[in-house]
Amino acid sequence: MTEPNAAPPLRVMVVDDHPMWRDAVARDLAAAGFDVVATAGDGPQAVRRAEAVRPDVLVLDLNLPGLPGVEVCRRLVAEGSALRVLVLSASGEHADVLEAVKSGATGYLVKSAGPQELIDAVRRTAAGDPVFTPGLAGLVLGEYRRLAGEAGAGEARGRGDGRADAPHLTERETEVLRLVAKGLSYKQIAERLVISHRTVQNHVQNTLGKLQLHNRVELVRYAIERGLDDG
């Protein structure tokens, strides 16, 4: 029986074009206490159903008929959207990983991950934590740095001085932002600063609002542009 003040279960949708795999993932997540609100087997169906049921987390394959997974992600993770996307793909190719992140995915697991790893990844994705199969996090952070370098060079050419007026962040917000830029998870940041996971999330949300950014990908790029990952 659910406690009166208990948080409602996370709403999850599973998208994969292989019915047996899709059903197995949905069963594992439902058994772990998630509310599996929908499944889909192709790209257009995924977009329609996700817009209708509005899950918290979309577990998404990349190789879909009708519409590629990255395009599904791009369409659903619009400005202001609360949806988080965890890619679950057979591919561990670097190009696929980077394309998924650029399209708005919060995390990326390969299908060799075990059930418990997937369950933990869904929970962390819902919290906004970037989740990557071991070995891929460094790749993504490297790409952030490359993109940030290009963006910084473009801004410098446009302004002539390479600097921009930045909104004021508190000392703790700057500290959290620096650790985000280093690739630490919210849990690791909370342990490092001896604060709660929720407090870390609140600082990140406040910082996103002040900087008028939409997600953690943009936040990391902002921090790296200003050299906060080197501190």
CSV table of N, CA and C in Angstrom, one decimal, residues 65-167:
chain,number,residue,atom,x,y,z
A,65,PRO,N,12.6,2.4,-37.2
A,65,PRO,CA,12.0,2.6,-38.5
A,65,PRO,C,11.1,3.9,-38.5
A,66,GLY,N,11.0,4.5,-39.7
A,66,GLY,CA,10.2,5.7,-39.8
A,66,GLY,C,10.8,7.0,-39.4
A,67,LEU,N,11.6,7.0,-38.3
A,67,LEU,CA,12.2,8.2,-37.8
A,67,LEU,C,13.4,7.8,-36.9
A,68,PRO,N,14.6,8.3,-37.2
A,68,PRO,CA,15.7,7.8,-36.3
A,68,PRO,C,15.5,8.3,-34.9
A,69,GLY,N,16.1,7.5,-33.9
A,69,GLY,CA,16.0,7.9,-32.5
A,69,GLY,C,16.5,9.3,-32.2
A,70,VAL,N,17.6,9.7,-32.8
A,70,VAL,CA,18.1,11.1,-32.5
A,70,VAL,C,17.1,12.1,-32.9
A,71,GLU,N,16.3,11.9,-34.0
A,71,GLU,CA,15.3,12.9,-34.4
A,71,GLU,C,14.1,12.8,-33.5
A,72,VAL,N,13.8,11.6,-33.0
A,72,VAL,CA,12.7,11.5,-32.0
A,72,VAL,C,13.1,12.3,-30.8
A,73,CYS,N,14.3,12.2,-30.3
A,73,CYS,CA,14.8,12.9,-29.2
A,73,CYS,C,14.8,14.4,-29.4
A,74,ARG,N,15.3,14.8,-30.6
A,74,ARG,CA,15.3,16.2,-30.9
A,74,ARG,C,13.9,16.9,-30.9
A,75,ARG,N,12.9,16.1,-31.4
A,75,ARG,CA,11.6,16.7,-31.4
A,75,ARG,C,10.9,16.7,-30.0
A,76,LEU,N,11.2,15.8,-29.2
A,76,LEU,CA,10.6,15.7,-27.9
A,76,LEU,C,11.3,16.6,-26.8
A,77,VAL,N,12.6,16.7,-26.9
A,77,VAL,CA,13.3,17.5,-25.9
A,77,VAL,C,13.4,18.9,-26.4
A,78,ALA,N,12.2,19.5,-26.4
A,78,ALA,CA,12.1,20.9,-26.9
A,78,ALA,C,12.4,21.9,-25.7
A,79,GLU,N,12.5,23.1,-26.1
A,79,GLU,CA,12.8,24.2,-25.1
A,79,GLU,C,11.7,24.1,-24.0
A,80,GLY,N,12.1,24.0,-22.8
A,80,GLY,CA,11.1,24.0,-21.7
A,80,GLY,C,10.6,22.6,-21.4
A,81,SER,N,10.9,21.6,-22.1
A,81,SER,CA,10.4,20.3,-21.9
A,81,SER,C,11.1,19.7,-20.7
A,82,ALA,N,10.3,19.0,-19.8
A,82,ALA,CA,10.8,18.3,-18.6
A,82,ALA,C,11.2,16.9,-18.9
A,83,LEU,N,11.0,16.4,-20.2
A,83,LEU,CA,11.3,15.0,-20.5
A,83,LEU,C,12.8,14.8,-20.5
A,84,ARG,N,13.2,13.6,-19.9
A,84,ARG,CA,14.6,13.2,-19.9
A,84,ARG,C,14.7,12.0,-20.8
A,85,VAL,N,15.7,11.9,-21.6
A,85,VAL,CA,15.9,10.8,-22.5
A,85,VAL,C,17.1,10.0,-22.2
A,86,LEU,N,17.0,8.7,-22.0
A,86,LEU,CA,18.1,7.7,-21.8
A,86,LEU,C,18.1,6.8,-23.0
A,87,VAL,N,19.2,7.0,-23.8
A,87,VAL,CA,19.4,6.1,-25.0
A,87,VAL,C,19.9,4.8,-24.5
A,88,LEU,N,19.2,3.7,-25.0
A,88,LEU,CA,19.6,2.3,-24.8
A,88,LEU,C,19.8,1.7,-26.2
A,89,SER,N,21.1,1.6,-26.6
A,89,SER,CA,21.4,1.2,-27.9
A,89,SER,C,22.4,0.1,-28.0
A,90,ALA,N,22.3,-0.7,-29.1
A,90,ALA,CA,23.3,-1.7,-29.4
A,90,ALA,C,24.7,-1.1,-29.8
A,91,SER,N,24.6,0.1,-30.2
A,91,SER,CA,25.9,0.8,-30.7
A,91,SER,C,26.6,1.5,-29.6
A,92,GLY,N,27.9,1.3,-29.6
A,92,GLY,CA,28.8,2.1,-28.7
A,92,GLY,C,29.7,3.0,-29.5
A,93,GLU,N,29.3,3.2,-30.8
A,93,GLU,CA,30.2,4.0,-31.6
A,93,GLU,C,30.2,5.5,-31.1
A,94,HIS,N,31.3,6.1,-31.1
A,94,HIS,CA,31.5,7.4,-30.6
A,94,HIS,C,30.6,8.4,-31.3
A,95,ALA,N,30.4,8.3,-32.6
A,95,ALA,CA,29.6,9.2,-33.4
A,95,ALA,C,28.2,9.1,-33.0
A,96,ASP,N,27.7,7.9,-32.7
A,96,ASP,CA,26.3,7.7,-32.3
A,96,ASP,C,26.1,8.3,-30.9
A,97,VAL,N,27.0,8.2,-30.0
A,97,VAL,CA,26.9,8.7,-28.7
A,97,VAL,C,26.8,10.2,-28.7
A,98,LEU,N,27.8,10.8,-29.5
A,98,LEU,CA,27.8,12.3,-29.5
A,98,LEU,C,26.6,12.9,-30.2
A,99,GLU,N,26.1,12.2,-31.2
A,99,GLU,CA,24.9,12.7,-31.9
A,99,GLU,C,23.7,12.6,-31.0
A,100,ALA,N,23.6,11.5,-30.2
A,100,ALA,CA,22.5,11.4,-29.2
A,100,ALA,C,22.5,12.5,-28.2
A,101,VAL,N,23.7,12.8,-27.7
A,101,VAL,CA,23.9,13.9,-26.7
A,101,VAL,C,23.5,15.3,-27.3
A,102,LYS,N,24.0,15.5,-28.5
A,102,LYS,CA,23.6,16.8,-29.1
A,102,LYS,C,22.2,16.9,-29.4
A,103,SER,N,21.5,15.8,-29.6
A,103,SER,CA,20.0,15.9,-29.8
A,103,SER,C,19.2,16.1,-28.6
A,104,GLY,N,19.9,16.0,-27.4
A,104,GLY,CA,19.2,16.3,-26.1
A,104,GLY,C,19.1,15.2,-25.1
A,105,ALA,N,19.7,14.0,-25.5
A,105,ALA,CA,19.7,12.9,-24.5
A,105,ALA,C,20.5,13.2,-23.3
A,106,THR,N,20.0,12.8,-22.1
A,106,THR,CA,20.7,13.0,-20.8
A,106,THR,C,21.7,11.9,-20.6
A,107,GLY,N,21.4,10.7,-21.1
A,107,GLY,CA,22.3,9.6,-20.9
A,107,GLY,C,22.4,8.6,-22.0
A,108,TYR,N,23.3,7.6,-21.9
A,108,TYR,CA,23.5,6.7,-23.0
A,108,TYR,C,24.1,5.4,-22.5
A,109,LEU,N,23.3,4.3,-22.6
A,109,LEU,CA,23.8,3.0,-22.2
A,109,LEU,C,23.8,2.1,-23.4
A,110,VAL,N,24.7,1.2,-23.5
A,110,VAL,CA,24.7,0.1,-24.5
A,110,VAL,C,23.9,-1.0,-23.9
A,111,LYS,N,23.4,-1.9,-24.9
A,111,LYS,CA,22.4,-2.9,-24.5
A,111,LYS,C,23.1,-4.1,-23.7
A,112,SER,N,24.4,-4.0,-23.6
A,112,SER,CA,25.0,-5.1,-22.8
A,112,SER,C,24.9,-4.8,-21.3
A,113,ALA,N,24.3,-3.6,-20.9
A,113,ALA,CA,24.1,-3.3,-19.5
A,113,ALA,C,23.2,-4.2,-18.9
A,114,GLY,N,23.4,-4.5,-17.6
A,114,GLY,CA,22.5,-5.4,-16.9
A,114,GLY,C,21.2,-4.7,-16.4
A,115,PRO,N,20.2,-5.5,-16.0
A,115,PRO,CA,19.0,-4.9,-15.5
A,115,PRO,C,19.1,-3.9,-14.4
A,116,GLN,N,20.0,-4.2,-13.4
A,116,GLN,CA,20.1,-3.3,-12.3
A,116,GLN,C,20.8,-2.0,-12.8
A,117,GLU,N,21.7,-2.1,-13.7
A,117,GLU,CA,22.4,-0.9,-14.2
A,117,GLU,C,21.4,0.0,-15.0
A,118,LEU,N,20.5,-0.7,-15.7
A,118,LEU,CA,19.5,0.1,-16.4
A,118,LEU,C,18.5,0.8,-15.4
A,119,ILE,N,18.1,0.1,-14.4
A,119,ILE,CA,17.2,0.6,-13.4
A,119,ILE,C,17.8,1.8,-12.7
A,120,ASP,N,19.1,1.7,-12.3
A,120,ASP,CA,19.8,2.8,-11.7
A,120,ASP,C,19.9,4.0,-12.7
A,121,ALA,N,20.2,3.7,-14.0
A,121,ALA,CA,20.3,4.7,-15.0
A,121,ALA,C,19.0,5.5,-15.2
A,122,VAL,N,17.9,4.8,-15.2
A,122,VAL,CA,16.6,5.5,-15.3
A,122,VAL,C,16.4,6.4,-14.2
A,123,ARG,N,16.7,6.0,-13.0
A,123,ARG,CA,16.5,6.9,-11.8
A,123,ARG,C,17.4,8.1,-11.9
A,124,ARG,N,18.6,7.9,-12.2
A,124,ARG,CA,19.6,9.0,-12.3
A,124,ARG,C,19.2,9.9,-13.4
A,125,THR,N,18.7,9.4,-14.6
A,125,THR,CA,18.3,10.2,-15.7
A,125,THR,C,17.2,11.1,-15.3
A,126,ALA,N,16.2,10.5,-14.6
A,126,ALA,CA,15.0,11.3,-14.1
A,126,ALA,C,15.5,12.5,-13.2
A,127,ALA,N,16.6,12.3,-12.5
A,127,ALA,CA,17.1,13.4,-11.6
A,127,ALA,C,17.9,14.4,-12.4
A,128,GLY,N,18.1,14.2,-13.7
A,128,GLY,CA,19.0,15.1,-14.5
A,128,GLY,C,20.4,14.8,-14.5
A,129,ASP,N,20.8,13.6,-13.9
A,129,ASP,CA,22.2,13.2,-13.9
A,129,ASP,C,22.6,12.6,-15.2
A,130,PRO,N,23.7,13.0,-15.8
A,130,PRO,CA,24.2,12.4,-17.0
A,130,PRO,C,24.7,11.0,-16.7
A,131,VAL,N,24.2,10.0,-17.5
A,131,VAL,CA,24.5,8.6,-17.2
A,131,VAL,C,25.1,8.0,-18.5
A,132,PHE,N,26.3,7.5,-18.4
A,132,PHE,CA,26.9,6.9,-19.6
A,132,PHE,C,27.6,5.6,-19.3
A,133,THR,N,27.5,4.7,-20.3
A,133,THR,CA,28.2,3.4,-20.2
A,133,THR,C,29.7,3.7,-19.9
A,134,PRO,N,30.3,3.0,-18.9
A,134,PRO,CA,31.7,3.3,-18.6
A,134,PRO,C,32.6,3.5,-19.9
A,135,GLY,N,33.4,4.5,-19.9
A,135,GLY,CA,34.3,4.8,-21.0
A,135,GLY,C,33.8,5.8,-22.0
A,136,LEU,N,32.5,6.1,-21.9
A,136,LEU,CA,31.9,7.1,-22.8
A,136,LEU,C,31.8,8.5,-22.2
A,137,ALA,N,31.8,8.6,-20.8
A,137,ALA,CA,31.7,9.9,-20.2
A,137,ALA,C,32.8,10.8,-20.6
A,138,GLY,N,34.0,10.3,-20.6
A,138,GLY,CA,35.2,11.1,-21.0
A,138,GLY,C,35.1,11.6,-22.4
A,139,LEU,N,34.6,10.7,-23.3
A,139,LEU,CA,34.4,11.1,-24.7
A,139,LEU,C,33.5,12.3,-24.8
A,140,VAL,N,32.3,12.2,-24.1
A,140,VAL,CA,31.3,13.3,-24.1
A,140,VAL,C,31.9,14.6,-23.6
A,141,LEU,N,32.6,14.5,-22.4
A,141,LEU,CA,33.2,15.7,-21.8
A,141,LEU,C,34.2,16.3,-22.8
A,142,GLY,N,35.0,15.5,-23.5
A,142,GLY,CA,35.9,16.0,-24.5
A,142,GLY,C,35.2,16.8,-25.6
A,143,GLU,N,34.1,16.2,-26.0
A,143,GLU,CA,33.3,16.9,-27.0
A,143,GLU,C,32.8,18.2,-26.5
A,144,TYR,N,32.3,18.3,-25.3
A,144,TYR,CA,31.9,19.5,-24.7
A,144,TYR,C,33.0,20.6,-24.8
A,145,ARG,N,34.2,20.1,-24.4
A,145,ARG,CA,35.3,21.1,-24.5
A,145,ARG,C,35.6,21.6,-25.9
A,146,ARG,N,35.5,20.7,-26.9
A,146,ARG,CA,35.7,21.1,-28.2
A,146,ARG,C,34.7,22.1,-28.7
A,147,LEU,N,33.4,21.8,-28.4
A,147,LEU,CA,32.3,22.7,-28.8
A,147,LEU,C,32.4,24.0,-28.1
A,148,ALA,N,32.8,24.0,-26.8
A,148,ALA,CA,32.9,25.2,-26.1
A,148,ALA,C,34.0,26.1,-26.6
A,149,GLY,N,35.1,25.4,-27.0
A,149,GLY,CA,36.2,26.2,-27.6
A,149,GLY,C,35.8,26.9,-28.9
A,150,GLU,N,35.1,26.2,-29.7
A,150,GLU,CA,34.6,26.8,-31.0
A,150,GLU,C,33.7,28.0,-30.7
A,151,ALA,N,32.8,27.7,-29.7
A,151,ALA,CA,31.8,28.8,-29.4
A,151,ALA,C,32.5,30.0,-28.8
A,152,GLY,N,33.5,29.8,-27.9
A,152,GLY,CA,34.3,30.9,-27.3
A,152,GLY,C,35.0,31.6,-28.3
A,153,ALA,N,35.6,31.0,-29.3
A,153,ALA,CA,36.3,31.7,-30.4
A,153,ALA,C,35.4,32.5,-31.2
A,154,GLY,N,34.2,32.0,-31.5
A,154,GLY,CA,33.2,32.8,-32.3
A,154,GLY,C,32.8,34.0,-31.5
A,155,GLU,N,32.5,33.9,-30.2
A,155,GLU,CA,32.1,35.0,-29.4
A,155,GLU,C,33.2,36.1,-29.4
A,156,ALA,N,34.5,35.6,-29.2
A,156,ALA,CA,35.6,36.5,-29.2
A,156,ALA,C,35.7,37.3,-30.5
A,157,ARG,N,35.5,36.7,-31.6
A,157,ARG,CA,35.6,37.4,-32.9
A,157,ARG,C,34.4,38.4,-33.0
A,158,GLY,N,33.3,38.0,-32.4
A,158,GLY,CA,32.1,38.9,-32.5
A,158,GLY,C,32.2,40.1,-31.6
A,159,ARG,N,32.8,39.9,-30.4
A,159,ARG,CA,32.9,41.0,-29.4
A,159,ARG,C,34.2,41.8,-29.5
A,160,GLY,N,35.3,41.1,-29.9
A,160,GLY,CA,36.6,41.7,-30.0
A,160,GLY,C,37.4,41.5,-28.8
A,161,ASP,N,36.8,41.2,-27.6
A,161,ASP,CA,37.6,41.0,-26.4
A,161,ASP,C,37.5,39.7,-25.8
A,162,GLY,N,36.6,38.8,-26.3
A,162,GLY,CA,36.6,37.4,-25.8
A,162,GLY,C,35.9,37.3,-24.5
A,163,ARG,N,35.3,38.4,-24.0
A,163,ARG,CA,34.6,38.3,-22.7
A,163,ARG,C,33.1,38.7,-22.8
A,164,ALA,N,32.3,38.2,-21.9
A,164,ALA,CA,30.9,38.6,-21.9
A,164,ALA,C,30.5,38.9,-20.5
A,165,ASP,N,29.5,39.8,-20.4
A,165,ASP,CA,28.9,40.0,-19.1
A,165,ASP,C,28.1,38.8,-18.6
A,166,ALA,N,28.5,38.3,-17.5
A,166,ALA,CA,27.8,37.0,-17.0
A,166,ALA,C,27.0,37.4,-15.8
A,167,PRO,N,25.8,36.7,-15.7
A,167,PRO,CA,24.9,37.0,-14.5
A,167,PRO,C,25.7,36.6,-13.3
